[in-house]
Short mmCIF file of C-alpha atoms and ligand atoms in Angstrom, two decimals:
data_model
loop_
_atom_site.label_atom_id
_atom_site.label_comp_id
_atom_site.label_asym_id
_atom_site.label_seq_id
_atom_site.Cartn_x
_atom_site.Cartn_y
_atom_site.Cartn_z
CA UNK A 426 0.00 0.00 0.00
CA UNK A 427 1.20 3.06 -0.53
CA UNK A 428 2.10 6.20 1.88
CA UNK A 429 -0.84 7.21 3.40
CA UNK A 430 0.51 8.62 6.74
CA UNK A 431 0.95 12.06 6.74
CA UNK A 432 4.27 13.95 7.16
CA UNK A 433 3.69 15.95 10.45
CA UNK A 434 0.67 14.03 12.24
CA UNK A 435 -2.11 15.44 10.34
CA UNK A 436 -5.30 13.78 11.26
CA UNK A 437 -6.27 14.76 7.61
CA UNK A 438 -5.02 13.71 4.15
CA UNK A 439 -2.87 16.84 3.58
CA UNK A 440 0.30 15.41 3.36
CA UNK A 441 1.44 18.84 5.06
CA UNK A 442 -0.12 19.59 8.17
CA UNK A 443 -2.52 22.47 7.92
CA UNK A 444 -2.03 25.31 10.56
CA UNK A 445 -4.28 25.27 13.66
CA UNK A 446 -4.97 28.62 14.55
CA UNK A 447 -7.54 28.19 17.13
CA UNK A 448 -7.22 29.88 20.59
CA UNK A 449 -10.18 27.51 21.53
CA UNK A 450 -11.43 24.05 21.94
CA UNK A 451 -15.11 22.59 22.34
CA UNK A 452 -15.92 19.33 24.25
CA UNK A 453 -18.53 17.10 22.88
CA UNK A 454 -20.39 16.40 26.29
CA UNK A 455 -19.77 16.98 30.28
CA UNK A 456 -19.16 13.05 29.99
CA UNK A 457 -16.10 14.07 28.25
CA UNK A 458 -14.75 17.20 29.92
CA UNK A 459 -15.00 14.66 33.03
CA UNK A 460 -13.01 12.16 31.02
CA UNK A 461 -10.85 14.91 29.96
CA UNK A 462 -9.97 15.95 33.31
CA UNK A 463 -9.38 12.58 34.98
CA UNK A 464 -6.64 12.63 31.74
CA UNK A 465 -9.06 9.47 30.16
CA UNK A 466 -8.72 10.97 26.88
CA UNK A 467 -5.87 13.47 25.35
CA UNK A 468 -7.74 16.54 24.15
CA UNK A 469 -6.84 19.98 23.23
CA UNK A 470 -8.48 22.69 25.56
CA UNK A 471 -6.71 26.18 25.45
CA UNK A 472 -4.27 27.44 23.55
CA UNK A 473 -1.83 28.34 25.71
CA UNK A 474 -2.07 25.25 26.82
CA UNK A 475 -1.41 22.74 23.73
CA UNK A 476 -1.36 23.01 20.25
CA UNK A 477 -1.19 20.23 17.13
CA UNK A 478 1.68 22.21 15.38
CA UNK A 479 3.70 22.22 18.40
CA UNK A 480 3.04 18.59 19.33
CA UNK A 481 4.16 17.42 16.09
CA UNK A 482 7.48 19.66 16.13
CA UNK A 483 8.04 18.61 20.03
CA UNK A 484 7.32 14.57 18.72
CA UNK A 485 10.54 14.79 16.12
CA UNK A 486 12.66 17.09 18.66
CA UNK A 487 11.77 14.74 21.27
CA UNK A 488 12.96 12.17 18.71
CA UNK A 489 16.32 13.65 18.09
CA UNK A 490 17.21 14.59 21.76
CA UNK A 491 16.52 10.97 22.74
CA UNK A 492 14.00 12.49 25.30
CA UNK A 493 10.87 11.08 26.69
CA UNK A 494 9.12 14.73 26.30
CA UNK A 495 9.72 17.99 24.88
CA UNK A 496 7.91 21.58 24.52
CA UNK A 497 8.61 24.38 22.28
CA UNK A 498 8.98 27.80 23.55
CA UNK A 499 8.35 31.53 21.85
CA UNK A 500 12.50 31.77 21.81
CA UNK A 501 15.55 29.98 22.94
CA UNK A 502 15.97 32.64 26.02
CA UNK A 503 12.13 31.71 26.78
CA UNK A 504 13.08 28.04 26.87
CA UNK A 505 15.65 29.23 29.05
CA UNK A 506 14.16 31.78 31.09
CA UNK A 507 10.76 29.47 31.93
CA UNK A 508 12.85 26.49 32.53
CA UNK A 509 14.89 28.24 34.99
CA UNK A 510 12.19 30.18 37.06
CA UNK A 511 10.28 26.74 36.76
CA UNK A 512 13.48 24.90 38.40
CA UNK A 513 14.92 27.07 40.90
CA UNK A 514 13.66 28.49 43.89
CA UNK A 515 14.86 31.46 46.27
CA UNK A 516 18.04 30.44 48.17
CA UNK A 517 19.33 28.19 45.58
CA UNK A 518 22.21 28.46 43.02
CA UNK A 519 23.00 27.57 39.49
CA UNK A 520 26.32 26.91 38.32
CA UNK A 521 27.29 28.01 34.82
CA UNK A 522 29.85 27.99 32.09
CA UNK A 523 30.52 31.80 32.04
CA UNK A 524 31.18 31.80 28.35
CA UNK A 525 28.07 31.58 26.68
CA UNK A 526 25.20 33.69 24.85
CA UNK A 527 25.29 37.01 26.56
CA UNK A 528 21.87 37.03 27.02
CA UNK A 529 21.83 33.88 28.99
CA UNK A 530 24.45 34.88 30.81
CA UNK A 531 22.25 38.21 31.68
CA UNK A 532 19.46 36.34 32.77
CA UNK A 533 21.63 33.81 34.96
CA UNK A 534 23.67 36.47 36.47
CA UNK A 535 20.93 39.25 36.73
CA UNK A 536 17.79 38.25 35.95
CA UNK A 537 17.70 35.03 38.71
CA UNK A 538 19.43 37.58 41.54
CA UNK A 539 16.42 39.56 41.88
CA UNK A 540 14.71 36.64 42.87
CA UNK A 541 17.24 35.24 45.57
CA UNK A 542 19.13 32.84 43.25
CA UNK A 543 22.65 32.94 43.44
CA UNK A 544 24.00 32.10 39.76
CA UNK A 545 27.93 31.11 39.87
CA UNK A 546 30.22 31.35 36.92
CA UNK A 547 32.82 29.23 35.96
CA UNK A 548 35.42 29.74 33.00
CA UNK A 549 35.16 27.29 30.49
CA UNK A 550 38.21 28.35 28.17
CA UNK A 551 39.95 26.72 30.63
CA UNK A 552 41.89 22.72 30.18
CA UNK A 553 38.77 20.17 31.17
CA UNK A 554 40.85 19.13 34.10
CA UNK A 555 40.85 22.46 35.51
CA UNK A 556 37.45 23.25 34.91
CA UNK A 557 36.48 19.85 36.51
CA UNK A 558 38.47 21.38 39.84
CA UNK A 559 36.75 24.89 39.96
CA UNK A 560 33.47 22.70 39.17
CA UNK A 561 34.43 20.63 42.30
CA UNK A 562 34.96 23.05 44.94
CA UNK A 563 32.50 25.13 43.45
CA UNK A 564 29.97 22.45 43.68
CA UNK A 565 31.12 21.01 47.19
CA UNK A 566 30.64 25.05 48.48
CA UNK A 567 27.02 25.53 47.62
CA UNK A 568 25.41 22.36 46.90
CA UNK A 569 23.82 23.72 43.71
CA UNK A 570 20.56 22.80 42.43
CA UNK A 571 21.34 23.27 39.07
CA UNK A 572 23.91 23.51 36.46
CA UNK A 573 23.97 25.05 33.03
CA UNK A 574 26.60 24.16 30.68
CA UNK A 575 26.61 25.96 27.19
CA UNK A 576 28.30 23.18 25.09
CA UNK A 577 29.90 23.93 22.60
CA UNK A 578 30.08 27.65 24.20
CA UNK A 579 29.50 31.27 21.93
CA UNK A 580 31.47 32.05 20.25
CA UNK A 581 35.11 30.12 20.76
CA UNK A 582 33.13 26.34 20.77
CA UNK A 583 34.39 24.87 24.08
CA UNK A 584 33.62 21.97 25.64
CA UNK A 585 32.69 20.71 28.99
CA UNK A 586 33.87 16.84 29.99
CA UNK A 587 29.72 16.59 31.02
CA UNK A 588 29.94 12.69 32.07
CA UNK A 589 32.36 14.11 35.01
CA UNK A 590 30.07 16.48 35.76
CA UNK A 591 27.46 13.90 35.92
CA UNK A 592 29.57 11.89 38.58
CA UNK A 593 30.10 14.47 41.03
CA UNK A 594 26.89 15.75 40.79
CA UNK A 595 23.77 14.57 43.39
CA UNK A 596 21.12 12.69 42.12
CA UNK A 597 18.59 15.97 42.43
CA UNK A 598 20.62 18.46 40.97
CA UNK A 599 19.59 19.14 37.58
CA UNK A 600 21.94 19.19 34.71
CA UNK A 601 20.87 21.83 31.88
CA UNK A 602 23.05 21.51 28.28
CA UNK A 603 22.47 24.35 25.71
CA UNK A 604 23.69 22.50 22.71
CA UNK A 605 22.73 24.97 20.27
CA UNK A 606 26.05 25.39 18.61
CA UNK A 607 25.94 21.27 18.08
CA UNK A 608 22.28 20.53 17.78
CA UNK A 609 20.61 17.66 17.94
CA UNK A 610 22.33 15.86 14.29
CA UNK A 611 25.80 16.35 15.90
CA UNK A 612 25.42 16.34 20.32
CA UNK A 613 22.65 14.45 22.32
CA UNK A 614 23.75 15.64 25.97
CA UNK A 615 21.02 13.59 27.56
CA UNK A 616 22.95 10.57 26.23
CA UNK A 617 25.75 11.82 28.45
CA UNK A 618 24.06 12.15 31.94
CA UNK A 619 22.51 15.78 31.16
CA UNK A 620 19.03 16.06 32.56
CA UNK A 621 16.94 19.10 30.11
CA UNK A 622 18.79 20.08 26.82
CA UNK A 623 17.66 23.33 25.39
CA UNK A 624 17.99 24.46 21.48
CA UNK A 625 17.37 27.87 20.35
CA UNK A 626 15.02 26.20 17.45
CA UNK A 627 16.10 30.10 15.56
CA UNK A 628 19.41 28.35 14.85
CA UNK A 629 19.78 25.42 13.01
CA UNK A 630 16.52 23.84 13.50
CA UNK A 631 14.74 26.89 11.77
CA UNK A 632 17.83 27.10 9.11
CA UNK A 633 16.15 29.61 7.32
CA UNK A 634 16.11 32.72 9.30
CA UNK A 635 12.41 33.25 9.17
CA UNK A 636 11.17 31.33 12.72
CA UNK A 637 12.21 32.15 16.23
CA UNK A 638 11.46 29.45 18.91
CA UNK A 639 13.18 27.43 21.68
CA UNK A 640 13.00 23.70 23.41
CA UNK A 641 13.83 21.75 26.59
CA UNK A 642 13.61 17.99 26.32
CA UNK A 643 14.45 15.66 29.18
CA UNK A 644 12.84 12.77 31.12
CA UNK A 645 8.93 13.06 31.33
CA UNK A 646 8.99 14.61 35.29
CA UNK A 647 11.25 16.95 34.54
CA UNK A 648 9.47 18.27 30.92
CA UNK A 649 6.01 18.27 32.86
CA UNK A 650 7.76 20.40 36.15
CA UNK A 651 8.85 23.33 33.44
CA UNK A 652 5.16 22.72 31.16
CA UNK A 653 2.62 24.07 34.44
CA UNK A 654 5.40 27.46 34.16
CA UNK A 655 4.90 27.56 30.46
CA UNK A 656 1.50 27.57 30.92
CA UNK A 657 0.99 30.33 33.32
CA UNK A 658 4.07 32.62 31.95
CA UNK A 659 2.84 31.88 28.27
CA UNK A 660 6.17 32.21 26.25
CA UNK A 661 4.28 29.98 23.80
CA UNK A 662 5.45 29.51 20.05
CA UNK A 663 2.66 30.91 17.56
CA UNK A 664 1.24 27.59 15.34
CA UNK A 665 2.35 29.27 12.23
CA UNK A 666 5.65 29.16 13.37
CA UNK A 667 5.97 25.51 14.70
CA UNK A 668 4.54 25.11 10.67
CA UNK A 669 7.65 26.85 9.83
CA UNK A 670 9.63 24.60 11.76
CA UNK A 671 8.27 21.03 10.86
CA UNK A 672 8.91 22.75 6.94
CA UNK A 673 12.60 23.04 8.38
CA UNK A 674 12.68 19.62 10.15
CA UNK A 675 11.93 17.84 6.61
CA UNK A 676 15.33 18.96 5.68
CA UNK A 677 17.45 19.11 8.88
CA UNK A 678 19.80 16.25 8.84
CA UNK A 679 20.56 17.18 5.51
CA UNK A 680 21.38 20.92 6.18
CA UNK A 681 23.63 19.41 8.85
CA UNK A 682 25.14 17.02 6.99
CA UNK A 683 25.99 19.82 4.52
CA UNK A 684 27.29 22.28 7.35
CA UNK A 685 29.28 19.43 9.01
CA UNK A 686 31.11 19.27 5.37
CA UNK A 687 31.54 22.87 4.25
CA UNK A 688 32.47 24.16 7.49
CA UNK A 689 35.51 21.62 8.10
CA UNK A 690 36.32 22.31 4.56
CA UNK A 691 36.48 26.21 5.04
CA UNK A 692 38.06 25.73 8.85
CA UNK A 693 41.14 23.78 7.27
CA UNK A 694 41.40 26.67 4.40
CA UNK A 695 41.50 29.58 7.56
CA UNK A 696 44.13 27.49 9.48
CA UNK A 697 46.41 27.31 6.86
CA UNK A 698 46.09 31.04 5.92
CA UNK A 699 49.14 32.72 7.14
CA UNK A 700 46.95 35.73 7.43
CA UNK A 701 45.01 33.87 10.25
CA UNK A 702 45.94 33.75 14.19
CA UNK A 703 43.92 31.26 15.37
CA UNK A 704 40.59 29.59 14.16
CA UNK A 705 38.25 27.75 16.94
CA UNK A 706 36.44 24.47 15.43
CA UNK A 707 35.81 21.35 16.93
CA UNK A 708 36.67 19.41 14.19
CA UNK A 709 40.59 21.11 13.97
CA UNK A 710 43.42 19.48 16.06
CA UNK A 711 44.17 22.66 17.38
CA UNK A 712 41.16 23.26 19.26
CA UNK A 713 41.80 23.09 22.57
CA UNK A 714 39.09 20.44 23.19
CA UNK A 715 39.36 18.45 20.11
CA UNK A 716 39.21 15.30 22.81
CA UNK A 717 36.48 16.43 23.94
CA UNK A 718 34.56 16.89 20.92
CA UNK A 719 36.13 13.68 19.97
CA UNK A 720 34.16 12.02 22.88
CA UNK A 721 31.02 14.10 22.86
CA UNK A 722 30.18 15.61 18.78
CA UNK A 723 29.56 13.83 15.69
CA UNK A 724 29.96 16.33 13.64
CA UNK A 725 31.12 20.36 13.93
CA UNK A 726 28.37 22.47 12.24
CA UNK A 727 28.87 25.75 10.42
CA UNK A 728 29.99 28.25 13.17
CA UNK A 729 33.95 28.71 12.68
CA UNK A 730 35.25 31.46 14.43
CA UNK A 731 38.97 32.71 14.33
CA UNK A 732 41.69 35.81 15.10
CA UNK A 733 43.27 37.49 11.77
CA UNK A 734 47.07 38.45 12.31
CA UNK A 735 45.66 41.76 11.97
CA UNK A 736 44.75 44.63 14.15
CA UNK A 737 40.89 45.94 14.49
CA UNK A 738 40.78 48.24 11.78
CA UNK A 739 42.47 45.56 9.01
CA UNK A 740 40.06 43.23 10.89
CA UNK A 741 36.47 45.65 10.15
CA UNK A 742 38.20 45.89 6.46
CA UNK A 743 38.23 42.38 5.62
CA UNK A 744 34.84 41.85 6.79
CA UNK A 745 33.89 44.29 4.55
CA UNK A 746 35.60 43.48 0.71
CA UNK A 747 34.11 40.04 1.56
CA UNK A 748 30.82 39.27 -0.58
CA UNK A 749 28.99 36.55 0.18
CA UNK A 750 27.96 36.77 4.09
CA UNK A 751 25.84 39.31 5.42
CA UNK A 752 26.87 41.08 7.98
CA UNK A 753 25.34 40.44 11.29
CA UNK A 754 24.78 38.15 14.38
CA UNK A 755 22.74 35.12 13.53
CA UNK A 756 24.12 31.26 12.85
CA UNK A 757 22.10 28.16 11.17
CA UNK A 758 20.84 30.22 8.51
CA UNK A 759 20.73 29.70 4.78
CA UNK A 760 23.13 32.48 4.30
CA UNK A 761 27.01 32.81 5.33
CA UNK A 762 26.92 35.25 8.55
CA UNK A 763 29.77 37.53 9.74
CA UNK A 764 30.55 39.22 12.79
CA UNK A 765 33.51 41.02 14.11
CA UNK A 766 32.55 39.72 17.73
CA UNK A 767 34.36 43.27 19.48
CA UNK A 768 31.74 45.33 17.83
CA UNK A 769 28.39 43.01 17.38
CA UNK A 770 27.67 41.02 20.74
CA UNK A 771 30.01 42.20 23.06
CA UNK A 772 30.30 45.99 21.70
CA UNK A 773 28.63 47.05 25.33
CA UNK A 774 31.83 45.04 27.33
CA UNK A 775 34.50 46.89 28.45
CA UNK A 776 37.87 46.26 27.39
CA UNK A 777 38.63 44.22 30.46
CA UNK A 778 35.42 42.09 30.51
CA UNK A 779 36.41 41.32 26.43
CA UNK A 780 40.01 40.39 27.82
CA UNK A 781 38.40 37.89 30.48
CA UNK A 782 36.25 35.95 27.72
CA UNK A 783 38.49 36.32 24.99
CA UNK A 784 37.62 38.61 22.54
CA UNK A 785 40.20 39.91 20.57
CA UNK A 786 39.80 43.13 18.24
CA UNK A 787 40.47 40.26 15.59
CA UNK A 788 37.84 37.84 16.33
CA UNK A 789 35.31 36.89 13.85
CA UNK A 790 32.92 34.99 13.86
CA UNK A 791 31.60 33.00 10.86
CA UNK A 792 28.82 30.99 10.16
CA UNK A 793 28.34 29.20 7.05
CA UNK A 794 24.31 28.45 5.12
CA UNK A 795 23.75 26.83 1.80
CA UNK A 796 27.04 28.07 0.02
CA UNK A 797 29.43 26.13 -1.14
CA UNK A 798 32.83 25.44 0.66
CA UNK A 799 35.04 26.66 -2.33
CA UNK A 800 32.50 29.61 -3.10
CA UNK A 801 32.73 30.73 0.85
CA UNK A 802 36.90 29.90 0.84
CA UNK A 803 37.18 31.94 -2.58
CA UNK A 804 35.45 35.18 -1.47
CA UNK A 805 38.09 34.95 1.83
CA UNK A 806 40.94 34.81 -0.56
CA UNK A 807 39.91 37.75 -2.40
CA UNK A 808 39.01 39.86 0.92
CA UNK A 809 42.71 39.01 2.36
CA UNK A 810 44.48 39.48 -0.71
CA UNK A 811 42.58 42.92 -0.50
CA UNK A 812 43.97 43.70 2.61
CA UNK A 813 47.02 42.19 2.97
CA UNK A 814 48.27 43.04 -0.34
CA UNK A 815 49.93 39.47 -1.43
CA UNK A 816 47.93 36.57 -2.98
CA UNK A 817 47.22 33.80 0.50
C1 LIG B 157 20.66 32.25 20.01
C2 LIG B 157 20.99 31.47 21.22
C3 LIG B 157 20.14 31.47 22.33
C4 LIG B 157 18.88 32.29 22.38
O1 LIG B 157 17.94 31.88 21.46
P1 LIG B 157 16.82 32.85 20.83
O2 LIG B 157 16.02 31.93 20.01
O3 LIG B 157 17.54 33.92 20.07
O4 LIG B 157 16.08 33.42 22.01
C5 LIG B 157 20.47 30.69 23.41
N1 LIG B 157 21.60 29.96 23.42
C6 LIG B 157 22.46 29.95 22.38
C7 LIG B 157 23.68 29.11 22.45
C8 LIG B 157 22.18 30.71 21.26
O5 LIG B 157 23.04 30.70 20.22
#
């Protein structure tokens, strides 16, 4: 017989699944609101409550995490944000790797002190070892509830060694991976002893630049704990965009597959550019947690970032002869992206708090779409022959 199921759970026979708009939901007879309520049948009631575009976007995340549930959030920093406030309570602390999205790291260090919640950074450009030490002490000091690891971290890709973490650990502290630099085709952290992974669904699981949304996935308790805050806070994705994003899911693996390629391909051409410092990808050698990634990744996606030998100005002047990315702060997109990380996302630092994360007046970071490798690695060679004057 042939294909008759259709692609994202339709209960119709569009083999798309339309988009349910509704806010509301009727029930038949009181016989089955009271069946509905002592959870006898699985019905839709309220829209901030459920919806059939997000369940069949959760189902295939939940898939790829290797979760028992997921839920889909408005944003990544929702997913974040709700799961947090859902988690924690006042007194507690949270540790976290202090490199990561600056927003996140806002929220942990800002947002969760107004409400009593101490939030504890720890370095993670540092050698595993040491960063297993600091974890430690850190750990053994407060007794944290929670810990959340941004693996691999924005924008210099480090790693965490997250099955030590999971040793040393209790049983009730909760483990939190933001793996949206990996996502689900090349890291499943819940295979590794993490307890909620979170994806900014914007990135690579949109991979077209038109959706913003987020997701936690994790063991059914846990995913059902954070749902009753999403709920009441309502950081809910809008069904037209979880239509956007089972569109992108049809293609995912193979967007991966294709960023996995090109941006090893175009990482090798920047390391052997004597015009280039230092370039920070999983898949190189010379990252300084290439055992790591060896351990933890499959694959290295299409986020390269890397210092020219060049000072700031030279640095803002390549970016600008090149011609294929636009300029801007976005990754998991169709199109190259480019940002000279000094003046994009961390432009409101001072020069000290740049120093302690790392970023150097020539640090770029680049994030490849649908191009080609030798397209992408051709448009560099004209930009730093531009600059530098010689043929690289
Ligand atoms: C973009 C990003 C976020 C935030 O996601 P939004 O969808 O923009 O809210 C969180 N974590 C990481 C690692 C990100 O790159």
């Amino acid at each position: 017989m042939v294909r008759q199921d259709p692609l994202n759970g339709s209960s119709e026979n569009n083999c798309v699944q339309p988009i349910y708009r509704g806010s509301t939901y009727f029930f038949k007879s009181t016989e089955e609101v009271i069946q509905y309520q002592e959870e006898k049948v699985k019905l839709d009631r309220y829209g901030r409550y459920s919806n059939p575009n997000w369940a069949s976007v959760e189902k295939r995340i939940c898939g790829m995490e290797h979760g028992e549930d997921t839920l889909i959030f408005s944003s990544g920093m929702n997913a974040i944000s709700t799961t947090l406030i859902a988690l924690l309570e006042f007194g507690d602390s949270i540790i976290f790797t202090e490199n990561c999205y600056r927003n996140t790291r806002f929220f942990l260090s800002s947002v969760l002190a107004k409400m009593g919640i101490k939030a504890i950074p720890i370095n993670s450009s540092n050698t595993s070892s040491d960063f297993i030490k600091s974890f430690e002490s850190c750990y053994q000091k407060f007794k944290s509830k929670a810990v959340f690891l941004e693996m691999p971290c924005n924008p210099h890709l480090y790693l965490i060694d997250l099955e030590k973490i999971e040793e040393i650990v209790d049983d009730e502290t909760v483990i939190i991976v933001d793996s949206t630099l990996a996502s689900p085709h090349n890291f499943t952290p819940l295979d590794f002893g993490a307890d909620i992974v979170v994806q900014s669904c914007t990135k690579y699981i949109c991979g077209h630049g038109d959706a913003m949304a987020g997701s936690i996935s994790g063991s059914q308790d846990l995913v059902d704990r954070v749902r009753l805050y999403r709920n009441v806070m309502g950081g809910i994705a809008d069904p037209h965009c979880a239509s956007l994003l089972s569109r992108s899911l049809e293609t995912f693996s193979l967007r991966m597959e294709h960023y996995n390629r090109a941006g090893l391909e175009v990482a090798q051409y920047l390391e052997s550019s004597p015009h280039v410092k230092r370039v920070f990808y999983t898949g190189l050698d010379s990252h300084p947690h290439s055992d790591l990634a060896r351990t933890y990744l499959t694959g290295h996606g299409g986020v390269i970032s890397f210092e020219l030998n060049a000072d700031f100005d030279s640095t803002a002047q390549f970016i600008d002869c090149l011609k294929l990315p636009f300029m801007g702060s976005n990754f998991g997109v169709n199109v190259a992206m480019i940002e000279q990380c000094s003046i994009f996302t961390y432009h409101q630092y001072s020069e000290a708090e740049r120093q302690k994360l790392q970023i150097a007046d020539s640090l770029i970071r680049f994030s490849i779409g649908n191009e080609e490798a030798h397209s992408l690695i051709g448009d560099i060679q004209s930009a730093l022959a531009k600059v530098f004057g010689v043929n690289p």
